[in-house]
Amino acid sequence: MPAKRIKKTPMLERNAKLRATDFMEVNEGYSKAAAAFEAERCLRCQDPICVAGCPVHIPIPEFIHEIAAGNMPRAAEILRSANPLPAVCGRVCPQEDQCEKVCHMAKRFKPVGIGYLERYVADWERAQPKSEDAKKPTRSQRIAVVGAGPAGLVCAGDLARLGYPVTIYEGLHAPGGVLRYGIPEFRLPNEILDWEIDQLRALGVEIVCNVVVGKTLQLDDLFDKMGYSAVFIGTGAGLPKFLGIPGENFNGVYSANEFLTRINLMQSYKFPETDTPLYIGKRVAVIGAGNTAMDAIRSALRVGAEKGMSIYRRSQKEMTARVEEYHHALEEGVEFHWLTNPIEIIGNDKGMVTGVKCARMELGKQDESGRARPIPIKGSEFVIPLDNIVLSLGNSPNPLLVNNTPGLEKNKHGCLIMKNDTPQTSKKWVYAGGDAVTGAATVILAAGAGKDAAAAIHKDLSEVVV
Amino acid sequence: MPKIIEKRVLTPITKMFRFDAPMIASAARPGQFVILRVREGGERIPLTIADFDAKSGVVTIVVQEVGVTSRILGAHKVGDNILDVLGPLGEPAHIPPGGHVVGIGGGFGSAALWCLMRELKERGDRTTVILGARHDHLLLLIDELREVCDNLELCTDDGSVGFKGLVTERLQQLMDGPGKPDHVIAIGPMPMMRAIANTTRDTGIATQVSMDPLMIDGTGMCGCCRVSVGDDVKFACVDGPLFDAAKVDFDEAVKRNKMYVKEEKLAAERQQKIMEEATHAS
Ligand SMILES: Cc1cc2nc3c(=O)[nH]c(=O)nc-3n(C[C@H](O)[C@H](O)[C@H](O)COP(=O)(O)OP(=O)(O)OC[C@H]3O[C@@H](n4cnc5c(N)ncnc54)[C@H](O)[C@@H]3O)c2cc1C
Ligand SMILES: Cc1cc2nc3c(=O)[nH]c(=O)nc-3n(C[C@H](O)[C@H](O)[C@H](O)COP(=O)(O)OP(=O)(O)OC[C@H]3O[C@@H](n4cnc5c(N)ncnc54)[C@H](O)[C@@H]3O)c2cc1C
Ligand code: SF4
Ligand code: SF4
Ligand code: FES
């Protein structure tokens, strides 16, 4: 193999110093030449194990082959038929743990840049004049989707393609779920999300914002009063966890959800041009080291923090953030305090946070999560002075809908209980998928669940005699 | 986008709006609120549902102009649309039936008592409303409230009308007299609600206050609205906004509401200028 084929063709990235001051995308995408070059690296294996590594089984060698052959429309078609959100997943999928992890090329060299190529095809498609024609529904059974995150959007899109009239009800004032309020624009520009949503609208999907099902409407109303034949629940996992340590309600202590929502959904980084304020001090720490934590702390630097840190009670090995995000954070100057556990948040008499008291930890035996359990070292307490703390401890499903809906069952983690691994809930004609079922997971799993549910709804509806 | 069908100027900075929102009107219960936005890039602000009518699909709110968003809303006219309105949010008021309920309102709190007291009176509770303000012309919705309770009491700091003194003093008199309340519900500025919490503390009179922390989504997603109630941390948007007065940590709540005073002032001055320039231009 020629030496230059050994490595993955690099993605152009904006300079770390420059980009750390704005919200423009960090990765710039492949050029045509780079994409063609990278596509040639794929071995077109007899047993394309990469496909098994992808949760929605995109026929990876096939679309990559079309890139190499210069047949972009065909590449786009193959890709989109398997994954309705390629521009999003090509950007935010944890590829290194999925398709690229198992790629045969990865055994001796570096894996094929499947995610980068996926993104390249999707971006090419977006640049083409109009891809889907406006459609009129051809069926009479109407379907309601609750929540406009990736699960709901994908489910709605697939059902609309099958000819069903579909309405999405979304609680916030804009659709997209975490893609809108959580993931910052430097990783996923709003423009891309807006384009995907426009595609859905062109398919005839109706999106009604400012409706919380469980409050504005009850789930049963969708059937009884409004005449929908089936409902898909894609309400996500939007309930933030807190530490339960003293001082968490000091001003300047945010949940990652609040912090990111202010920045992304409310665009507070443009304040006072926009109306929602954000408080940012000089020294900011995020508690946690997952993707959400990286998004929060990198955002903090972009809105003016001088020092950004991540405080994590385990070690780098156990961190859950994607490697690429971790590296981007390092490049942008984020400091990592491993094996450091917050035990108390400290504030002043005005109610503002001034720091966090932490204990140093050492790693013990594996715990139930399969990771080494962190144990505090006696007498190791120390204080890190801070102006802001962002708690990024994970999210669980929002109980609002389930608690208000008789007959809908959830487990002890708040996740919806499904009928033997089908997309069906404990309630007839109510389907679900995404984080509401699995707990906080990934975009591609949510998208895949939306797809599966659309197929199940179609199958079940086709079996009833109308 | 809900359309405004009626507007009333209650005081120079307090406006009442009725707007078309059939889904909200048919789901609403007393004690709940809406979250609205008035422009692209605008803030989401919570406002109590003052009244609602499922039949006509109309919702009533009363807004006090204190900053950018409330001021822009206040300038809306009949026929204008409100960009986004989400609701009803929060838990409705739960008051065991059959007792004497005293509702105490200050500022926009009078509005919040409106539909609540009507419902309590209609189901047969004995109802008293105590309204408080600095001067008589700051008292809101007196006629409307008189209609929906058995006994309306007015209190002013300067004695310009009704009882001269604070609402808590009048409440204390009621508690000491024959009309002892079984249940108190207070909606208004934080200092007033705190004073009432202190007045009924240890008396055994169940007392609820309607907390108004800063909010964003209103669906339990961000935790911005957290309030310490006893040993628990509650999200006011989904667990509240009504909480047991005796257990609320008012000190913390007051401090949390002051979080963005500097930014709000900056934004208000900027908006004032924009609005003034607009009036000059027209
Ligand atoms: C900051 C952050 C960064 C992330 N980064 C990545 C990443 O890089 N890669 C990756 O693969 N995954 C990432 N994830 C995870 C990923 O975003 C989620 O797994 C995915 O969005 C789940 O999709 P969903 O459709 O199930 O739910 P969500 O995206 O949560 O959408 C649910 C929607 O439903 C709405 N809703 C909720 N309840 C109701 C109701 N009762 N009525 C009406 N509407 C309602 C919500 O407002 C929301 O819009 C990240 C998550 C976060 C928070
Ligand atoms: C559940 C709930 C119900 C409410 N009901 C009503 C209502 O019926 N009518 C009404 O006029 N207002 C009500 N409020 C308060 C209202 O939401 C705020 O006044 C509004 O958010 C101010 O927005 P703004 O942009 O105009 O001012 P901002 O610029 O945000 O603030 C201006 C000033 O008001 C103060 N302030 C901001 N938010 C609040 C708040 N939540 N409570 C007290 N002071 C605040 C700020 O500290 C600042 O001094 C309610 C609040 C909650 C949480
Ligand atoms: S969707 Fe994700 S896992 Fe599947 S091929 Fe694309 S990047 Fe890989
Ligand atoms: S495993 Fe790797 S090299 Fe083989 S087909 Fe898949 S992407 Fe190509
Ligand atoms: S306002 Fe966001 S959780 Fe209450």
Short mmCIF file of N, CA, C and O in Angstrom, two decimals, chain A residues 169-174 181 208-212 215-217 226 238-240 242 248-255 257-258 261-262 265-266 271-280 348-352 388 391 395 398 400 404, chain B residues 23-24 27 32 37-44 68-69 72 83-92 214-228 233 235 238 252 255-260 263-264 266-267 270-271:
data_model
loop_
_atom_site.label_atom_id
_atom_site.label_comp_id
_atom_site.label_asym_id
_atom_site.label_seq_id
_atom_site.Cartn_x
_atom_site.Cartn_y
_atom_site.Cartn_z
N TYR A 169 -45.70 17.67 16.86
CA TYR A 169 -45.93 18.63 17.93
C TYR A 169 -44.66 18.78 18.75
O TYR A 169 -44.13 17.80 19.28
N GLU A 170 -44.15 20.01 18.83
CA GLU A 170 -42.89 20.27 19.53
C GLU A 170 -43.13 21.31 20.62
O GLU A 170 -43.79 22.32 20.40
N GLY A 171 -42.56 21.04 21.79
CA GLY A 171 -42.75 21.94 22.93
C GLY A 171 -42.05 23.28 22.79
O GLY A 171 -42.61 24.32 23.12
N LEU A 172 -40.84 23.27 22.28
CA LEU A 172 -40.09 24.53 22.17
C LEU A 172 -40.59 25.35 20.98
O LEU A 172 -41.42 24.88 20.22
N HIS A 173 -40.02 26.55 20.82
CA HIS A 173 -40.50 27.39 19.72
C HIS A 173 -39.80 27.07 18.39
O HIS A 173 -40.12 27.66 17.37
N ALA A 174 -38.85 26.14 18.42
CA ALA A 174 -38.18 25.76 17.18
C ALA A 174 -37.90 24.26 17.18
O ALA A 174 -37.59 23.68 18.22
N TYR A 181 -31.05 22.85 20.48
CA TYR A 181 -30.75 23.57 21.72
C TYR A 181 -29.45 23.11 22.39
O TYR A 181 -28.90 23.82 23.21
N VAL A 208 -45.87 21.77 14.28
CA VAL A 208 -46.54 22.73 15.14
C VAL A 208 -45.71 22.89 16.40
O VAL A 208 -45.58 21.97 17.20
N CYS A 209 -45.12 24.07 16.57
CA CYS A 209 -44.30 24.32 17.75
C CYS A 209 -45.17 24.85 18.89
O CYS A 209 -46.35 25.13 18.70
N ASN A 210 -44.57 25.03 20.06
CA ASN A 210 -45.27 25.56 21.24
C ASN A 210 -46.44 24.70 21.69
O ASN A 210 -47.45 25.22 22.17
N VAL A 211 -46.31 23.40 21.51
CA VAL A 211 -47.33 22.50 22.06
C VAL A 211 -46.60 21.43 22.89
O VAL A 211 -45.80 20.67 22.36
N VAL A 212 -46.87 21.42 24.18
CA VAL A 212 -46.31 20.36 25.03
C VAL A 212 -47.39 19.31 25.21
O VAL A 212 -48.44 19.60 25.80
N LYS A 215 -49.49 18.69 28.49
CA LYS A 215 -49.93 19.96 29.06
C LYS A 215 -50.94 20.65 28.13
O LYS A 215 -52.10 20.79 28.47
N THR A 216 -50.46 21.09 26.97
CA THR A 216 -51.35 21.78 26.03
C THR A 216 -52.41 20.81 25.52
O THR A 216 -53.58 21.16 25.34
N LEU A 217 -51.97 19.60 25.26
CA LEU A 217 -52.85 18.52 24.79
C LEU A 217 -52.53 17.30 25.61
O LEU A 217 -51.40 17.15 26.07
N MET A 226 -58.73 14.40 18.16
CA MET A 226 -58.12 14.90 16.94
C MET A 226 -58.05 13.86 15.84
O MET A 226 -57.70 14.18 14.70
N GLY A 238 -34.39 14.93 28.21
CA GLY A 238 -34.03 16.32 28.47
C GLY A 238 -34.07 16.75 29.92
O GLY A 238 -34.17 17.92 30.22
N LEU A 239 -33.99 15.78 30.84
CA LEU A 239 -34.07 16.16 32.26
C LEU A 239 -32.67 16.17 32.86
O LEU A 239 -32.04 15.12 33.00
N PRO A 240 -32.15 17.36 33.21
CA PRO A 240 -30.76 17.42 33.67
C PRO A 240 -30.57 16.85 35.07
O PRO A 240 -31.43 17.01 35.94
N PHE A 242 -28.48 16.77 38.66
CA PHE A 242 -27.64 17.64 39.50
C PHE A 242 -26.83 16.77 40.44
O PHE A 242 -27.08 15.57 40.57
N GLU A 248 -25.34 24.19 45.01
CA GLU A 248 -25.65 24.07 43.58
C GLU A 248 -26.57 25.17 43.06
O GLU A 248 -26.70 25.35 41.86
N ASN A 249 -27.24 25.87 44.00
CA ASN A 249 -28.15 26.92 43.53
C ASN A 249 -27.53 28.31 43.57
O ASN A 249 -28.24 29.31 43.39
N PHE A 250 -26.23 28.39 43.79
CA PHE A 250 -25.58 29.70 43.67
C PHE A 250 -25.72 30.19 42.24
O PHE A 250 -25.73 29.40 41.29
N ASN A 251 -25.81 31.51 42.09
CA ASN A 251 -25.85 32.08 40.75
C ASN A 251 -24.52 31.80 40.05
O ASN A 251 -23.46 31.85 40.67
N GLY A 252 -24.61 31.53 38.76
CA GLY A 252 -23.40 31.20 38.01
C GLY A 252 -23.21 29.70 37.90
O GLY A 252 -22.30 29.24 37.24
N VAL A 253 -24.09 28.93 38.57
CA VAL A 253 -24.06 27.47 38.42
C VAL A 253 -25.18 27.09 37.46
O VAL A 253 -26.36 27.32 37.75
N TYR A 254 -24.81 26.56 36.33
CA TYR A 254 -25.79 26.19 35.31
C TYR A 254 -25.80 24.67 35.11
O TYR A 254 -24.77 24.03 35.26
N SER A 255 -26.93 24.14 34.72
CA SER A 255 -26.91 22.82 34.12
C SER A 255 -26.39 23.01 32.70
O SER A 255 -26.55 24.10 32.13
N ASN A 257 -27.66 21.83 30.13
CA ASN A 257 -28.83 22.11 29.31
C ASN A 257 -29.17 23.60 29.30
O ASN A 257 -29.45 24.18 28.26
N GLU A 258 -29.18 24.20 30.50
CA GLU A 258 -29.51 25.63 30.54
C GLU A 258 -28.45 26.45 29.82
O GLU A 258 -28.76 27.32 28.99
N THR A 261 -28.69 25.82 26.10
CA THR A 261 -29.94 26.35 25.56
C THR A 261 -29.88 27.87 25.44
O THR A 261 -30.32 28.44 24.45
N ARG A 262 -29.33 28.51 26.47
CA ARG A 262 -29.18 29.96 26.36
C ARG A 262 -28.35 30.31 25.12
O ARG A 262 -28.71 31.19 24.35
N LEU A 265 -30.26 27.79 21.47
CA LEU A 265 -31.66 28.08 21.13
C LEU A 265 -31.94 29.58 21.25
O LEU A 265 -32.58 30.18 20.40
N MET A 266 -31.46 30.18 22.35
CA MET A 266 -31.79 31.58 22.61
C MET A 266 -30.75 32.54 22.02
O MET A 266 -30.93 33.74 22.09
N PHE A 271 -26.22 38.59 22.65
CA PHE A 271 -26.80 39.59 23.54
C PHE A 271 -25.93 40.85 23.54
O PHE A 271 -24.71 40.73 23.55
N PRO A 272 -26.45 42.07 23.53
CA PRO A 272 -27.86 42.43 23.64
C PRO A 272 -28.60 42.53 22.30
O PRO A 272 -29.71 43.05 22.27
N GLU A 273 -27.99 42.05 21.23
CA GLU A 273 -28.73 42.03 19.97
C GLU A 273 -29.92 41.08 20.07
O GLU A 273 -30.98 41.33 19.53
N THR A 274 -29.71 39.98 20.77
CA THR A 274 -30.82 39.11 21.16
C THR A 274 -31.12 39.40 22.62
O THR A 274 -30.32 40.06 23.29
N ASP A 275 -32.26 38.90 23.13
CA ASP A 275 -32.71 39.38 24.44
C ASP A 275 -32.35 38.52 25.63
O ASP A 275 -32.57 38.92 26.77
N THR A 276 -31.85 37.30 25.42
CA THR A 276 -31.60 36.42 26.56
C THR A 276 -30.15 36.55 27.02
O THR A 276 -29.23 36.30 26.25
N PRO A 277 -29.94 36.95 28.28
CA PRO A 277 -28.57 37.15 28.74
C PRO A 277 -27.90 35.84 29.17
O PRO A 277 -28.55 34.83 29.36
N LEU A 278 -26.58 35.92 29.31
CA LEU A 278 -25.80 34.79 29.79
C LEU A 278 -24.72 35.40 30.67
O LEU A 278 -24.15 36.42 30.33
N TYR A 279 -24.45 34.78 31.81
CA TYR A 279 -23.37 35.30 32.65
C TYR A 279 -22.13 34.44 32.44
O TYR A 279 -22.17 33.22 32.59
N ILE A 280 -21.03 35.08 32.09
CA ILE A 280 -19.78 34.35 31.92
C ILE A 280 -18.68 35.09 32.68
O ILE A 280 -18.45 36.27 32.47
N ASN A 348 -20.42 33.50 47.49
CA ASN A 348 -20.31 34.64 48.40
C ASN A 348 -21.70 35.05 48.91
O ASN A 348 -22.70 34.41 48.58
N ASP A 349 -21.76 36.14 49.70
CA ASP A 349 -23.03 36.50 50.32
C ASP A 349 -24.03 37.08 49.30
O ASP A 349 -25.21 37.20 49.60
N LYS A 350 -23.57 37.43 48.13
CA LYS A 350 -24.50 37.88 47.09
C LYS A 350 -25.13 36.70 46.37
O LYS A 350 -25.95 36.87 45.47
N GLY A 351 -24.68 35.52 46.71
CA GLY A 351 -25.25 34.33 46.07
C GLY A 351 -24.51 33.92 44.82
O GLY A 351 -24.99 33.06 44.07
N MET A 352 -23.33 34.52 44.56
CA MET A 352 -22.56 34.15 43.36
C MET A 352 -21.56 33.05 43.69
O MET A 352 -20.93 33.09 44.73
N ASN A 388 -17.88 30.52 37.16
CA ASN A 388 -19.03 29.79 36.60
C ASN A 388 -18.79 28.31 36.75
O ASN A 388 -17.66 27.86 36.59
N LEU A 391 -22.79 22.17 35.11
CA LEU A 391 -22.92 20.78 35.53
C LEU A 391 -23.33 19.93 34.33
O LEU A 391 -24.38 20.14 33.73
N ASN A 395 -28.32 13.32 31.37
CA ASN A 395 -29.74 13.64 31.35
C ASN A 395 -30.55 12.37 31.39
O ASN A 395 -30.10 11.33 30.92
N ASN A 398 -37.44 13.14 30.19
CA ASN A 398 -38.33 14.10 30.83
C ASN A 398 -39.64 13.40 31.18
O ASN A 398 -40.30 12.84 30.31
N LEU A 400 -42.52 14.49 32.01
CA LEU A 400 -43.75 15.26 31.88
C LEU A 400 -44.86 14.51 31.14
O LEU A 400 -45.98 14.39 31.62
N ASN A 404 -48.30 12.29 32.83
CA ASN A 404 -49.64 12.79 32.54
C ASN A 404 -50.44 11.85 31.65
O ASN A 404 -51.52 12.21 31.19
N MET B 23 -56.35 26.07 22.14
CA MET B 23 -55.79 24.88 22.79
C MET B 23 -55.43 25.20 24.24
O MET B 23 -55.69 24.41 25.14
N ILE B 24 -54.82 26.36 24.46
CA ILE B 24 -54.42 26.73 25.83
C ILE B 24 -55.67 26.96 26.67
O ILE B 24 -55.77 26.49 27.80
N ALA B 27 -57.27 23.80 27.93
CA ALA B 27 -56.50 22.96 28.85
C ALA B 27 -56.20 23.66 30.17
O ALA B 27 -55.84 23.02 31.15
N GLN B 32 -51.93 28.15 36.65
CA GLN B 32 -50.96 27.84 35.60
C GLN B 32 -50.50 29.11 34.88
O GLN B 32 -51.06 30.18 35.08
N ARG B 37 -42.96 34.65 23.67
CA ARG B 37 -41.87 35.36 23.01
C ARG B 37 -42.49 36.41 22.12
O ARG B 37 -43.51 36.14 21.48
N VAL B 38 -41.89 37.58 22.05
CA VAL B 38 -42.53 38.65 21.27
C VAL B 38 -41.80 38.97 19.98
O VAL B 38 -42.30 39.74 19.16
N ARG B 39 -40.59 38.45 19.80
CA ARG B 39 -39.89 38.71 18.53
C ARG B 39 -38.81 37.67 18.30
O ARG B 39 -38.38 37.00 19.25
N GLU B 40 -38.37 37.56 17.05
CA GLU B 40 -37.26 36.66 16.74
C GLU B 40 -36.04 37.10 17.56
O GLU B 40 -35.76 38.31 17.65
N GLY B 41 -35.34 36.18 18.12
CA GLY B 41 -34.20 36.52 18.98
C GLY B 41 -34.65 36.95 20.37
O GLY B 41 -33.84 37.34 21.20
N GLY B 42 -35.95 36.90 20.60
CA GLY B 42 -36.50 37.38 21.87
C GLY B 42 -36.40 36.36 22.98
O GLY B 42 -36.20 35.17 22.76
N GLU B 43 -36.56 36.88 24.21
CA GLU B 43 -36.52 36.03 25.40
C GLU B 43 -37.85 35.32 25.57
O GLU B 43 -38.87 35.78 25.08
N ARG B 44 -37.83 34.20 26.28
CA ARG B 44 -39.07 33.49 26.64
C ARG B 44 -39.43 33.95 28.05
O ARG B 44 -38.68 33.71 28.98
N VAL B 68 -37.24 44.51 28.84
CA VAL B 68 -37.35 44.54 27.39
C VAL B 68 -38.62 43.83 26.89
O VAL B 68 -39.45 44.41 26.20
N THR B 69 -38.77 42.58 27.26
CA THR B 69 -39.83 41.78 26.66
C THR B 69 -41.20 42.27 27.11
O THR B 69 -42.11 42.42 26.29
N ILE B 72 -42.05 45.46 25.26
CA ILE B 72 -42.45 45.27 23.86
C ILE B 72 -43.86 44.69 23.81
O ILE B 72 -44.70 45.12 23.02
N LEU B 83 -45.80 36.40 18.95
CA LEU B 83 -44.99 35.46 18.16
C LEU B 83 -45.15 33.99 18.60
O LEU B 83 -45.50 33.14 17.78
N ASP B 84 -44.87 33.71 19.86
CA ASP B 84 -44.98 32.34 20.38
C ASP B 84 -45.67 32.37 21.73
O ASP B 84 -45.27 33.17 22.58
N VAL B 85 -46.65 31.52 21.92
CA VAL B 85 -47.23 31.37 23.26
C VAL B 85 -47.36 29.87 23.55
O VAL B 85 -47.97 29.13 22.79
N LEU B 86 -46.76 29.46 24.65
CA LEU B 86 -46.76 28.06 25.05
C LEU B 86 -47.49 27.91 26.38
O LEU B 86 -47.22 28.67 27.31
N GLY B 87 -48.37 26.95 26.48
CA GLY B 87 -49.02 26.75 27.76
C GLY B 87 -50.17 25.76 27.64
O GLY B 87 -50.39 25.22 26.57
N PRO B 88 -50.92 25.51 28.68
CA PRO B 88 -50.65 26.01 30.03
C PRO B 88 -49.53 25.21 30.68
O PRO B 88 -49.45 24.00 30.49
N LEU B 89 -48.69 25.88 31.45
CA LEU B 89 -47.56 25.22 32.09
C LEU B 89 -47.72 25.24 33.61
O LEU B 89 -48.49 26.03 34.15
N GLY B 90 -46.98 24.39 34.27
CA GLY B 90 -47.01 24.32 35.73
C GLY B 90 -48.18 23.50 36.23
O GLY B 90 -49.05 23.07 35.47
N GLU B 91 -48.17 23.26 37.54
CA GLU B 91 -49.25 22.52 38.19
C GLU B 91 -50.36 23.50 38.58
O GLU B 91 -50.08 24.56 39.11
N PRO B 92 -51.61 23.12 38.33
CA PRO B 92 -52.71 23.96 38.78
C PRO B 92 -52.73 24.05 40.32
O PRO B 92 -52.14 23.20 40.99
N LEU B 214 -36.58 32.94 37.41
CA LEU B 214 -36.29 33.05 35.97
C LEU B 214 -36.55 31.68 35.33
O LEU B 214 -36.34 30.65 35.95
N MET B 215 -37.02 31.73 34.10
CA MET B 215 -37.31 30.48 33.39
C MET B 215 -36.83 30.57 31.95
O MET B 215 -36.67 31.67 31.42
N ILE B 216 -36.64 29.42 31.34
CA ILE B 216 -36.37 29.42 29.89
C ILE B 216 -37.41 28.55 29.19
O ILE B 216 -38.36 29.05 28.61
N ASP B 217 -37.24 27.23 29.28
CA ASP B 217 -38.13 26.37 28.49
C ASP B 217 -39.49 26.19 29.14
O ASP B 217 -40.51 26.10 28.44
N GLY B 218 -39.54 26.08 30.46
CA GLY B 218 -40.82 25.87 31.13
C GLY B 218 -41.32 24.43 31.09
O GLY B 218 -42.46 24.16 31.43
N THR B 219 -40.47 23.50 30.68
CA THR B 219 -40.88 22.10 30.58
C THR B 219 -40.02 21.17 31.42
O THR B 219 -40.10 19.95 31.28
N GLY B 220 -39.15 21.73 32.26
CA GLY B 220 -38.32 20.88 33.11
C GLY B 220 -37.02 20.47 32.45
O GLY B 220 -36.35 19.56 32.91
N MET B 221 -36.61 21.15 31.40
CA MET B 221 -35.44 20.72 30.64
C MET B 221 -34.15 21.41 31.09
O MET B 221 -33.06 20.86 30.90
N CYS B 222 -34.25 22.62 31.68
CA CYS B 222 -33.01 23.37 31.92
C CYS B 222 -32.63 23.52 33.38
O CYS B 222 -31.45 23.67 33.71
N GLY B 223 -33.59 23.54 34.27
CA GLY B 223 -33.26 23.70 35.68
C GLY B 223 -32.99 25.13 36.10
O GLY B 223 -32.62 25.40 37.24
N CYS B 224 -33.22 26.08 35.21
CA CYS B 224 -33.01 27.49 35.51
C CYS B 224 -33.94 27.94 36.64
O CYS B 224 -33.61 28.80 37.44
N CYS B 225 -35.12 27.34 36.71
CA CYS B 225 -36.18 27.79 37.61
C CYS B 225 -36.12 27.11 38.96
O CYS B 225 -37.11 27.08 39.67
N ARG B 226 -34.96 26.55 39.34
CA ARG B 226 -34.99 25.76 40.57
C ARG B 226 -35.16 26.62 41.83
O ARG B 226 -34.63 27.72 41.93
N VAL B 227 -35.92 26.07 42.75
CA VAL B 227 -36.27 26.74 43.99
C VAL B 227 -36.05 25.72 45.10
O VAL B 227 -36.44 24.56 44.97
N SER B 228 -35.45 26.14 46.19
CA SER B 228 -35.28 25.22 47.33
C SER B 228 -36.53 25.25 48.18
O SER B 228 -36.95 26.31 48.65
N VAL B 233 -34.89 20.32 46.02
CA VAL B 233 -34.76 21.34 44.98
C VAL B 233 -35.84 21.05 43.95
O VAL B 233 -35.91 19.96 43.39
N PHE B 235 -38.24 22.23 40.48
CA PHE B 235 -38.29 23.05 39.27
C PHE B 235 -39.65 23.74 39.26
O PHE B 235 -40.68 23.07 39.13
N VAL B 238 -42.39 22.97 36.44
CA VAL B 238 -43.15 21.72 36.39
C VAL B 238 -43.69 21.28 37.76
O VAL B 238 -44.75 20.70 37.85
N GLU B 252 -32.63 32.62 48.99
CA GLU B 252 -32.01 32.11 47.77
C GLU B 252 -32.79 32.56 46.54
O GLU B 252 -32.21 33.00 45.54
N LYS B 255 -32.06 36.14 45.60
CA LYS B 255 -30.74 36.28 44.98
C LYS B 255 -30.73 35.72 43.56
O LYS B 255 -30.14 36.29 42.65
N ARG B 256 -31.40 34.60 43.38
CA ARG B 256 -31.40 34.00 42.03
C ARG B 256 -32.09 34.90 41.02
O ARG B 256 -31.69 34.96 39.86
N ASN B 257 -33.12 35.61 41.45
CA ASN B 257 -33.81 36.49 40.50
C ASN B 257 -32.99 37.71 40.12
O ASN B 257 -33.28 38.38 39.14
N LYS B 258 -31.95 38.00 40.93
CA LYS B 258 -31.12 39.18 40.62
C LYS B 258 -29.93 38.83 39.73
O LYS B 258 -29.08 39.67 39.46
N MET B 259 -29.88 37.62 39.28
CA MET B 259 -28.74 37.12 38.52
C MET B 259 -28.32 38.03 37.36
O MET B 259 -27.15 38.22 37.10
N TYR B 260 -29.28 38.55 36.64
CA TYR B 260 -28.92 39.26 35.40
C TYR B 260 -29.27 40.74 35.44
O TYR B 260 -29.49 41.35 34.40
N GLU B 263 -27.25 42.94 33.09
CA GLU B 263 -27.55 42.70 31.68
C GLU B 263 -28.94 43.22 31.32
O GLU B 263 -29.13 43.81 30.26
N GLU B 264 -29.90 43.00 32.24
CA GLU B 264 -31.27 43.45 31.96
C GLU B 264 -31.34 44.97 31.83
O GLU B 264 -32.07 45.50 31.01
N LEU B 266 -28.91 46.98 30.91
CA LEU B 266 -28.28 47.32 29.63
C LEU B 266 -29.27 47.14 28.48
O LEU B 266 -29.44 48.01 27.63
N ALA B 267 -29.93 46.00 28.50
CA ALA B 267 -30.87 45.68 27.42
C ALA B 267 -32.06 46.63 27.44
O ALA B 267 -32.54 47.07 26.39
N ARG B 270 -31.16 49.99 26.00
CA ARG B 270 -31.01 49.87 24.56
C ARG B 270 -32.39 49.86 23.90
O ARG B 270 -32.64 50.55 22.92
N GLN B 271 -33.29 49.07 24.48
CA GLN B 271 -34.63 48.94 23.92
C GLN B 271 -35.40 50.26 24.00
O GLN B 271 -36.09 50.65 23.08
#
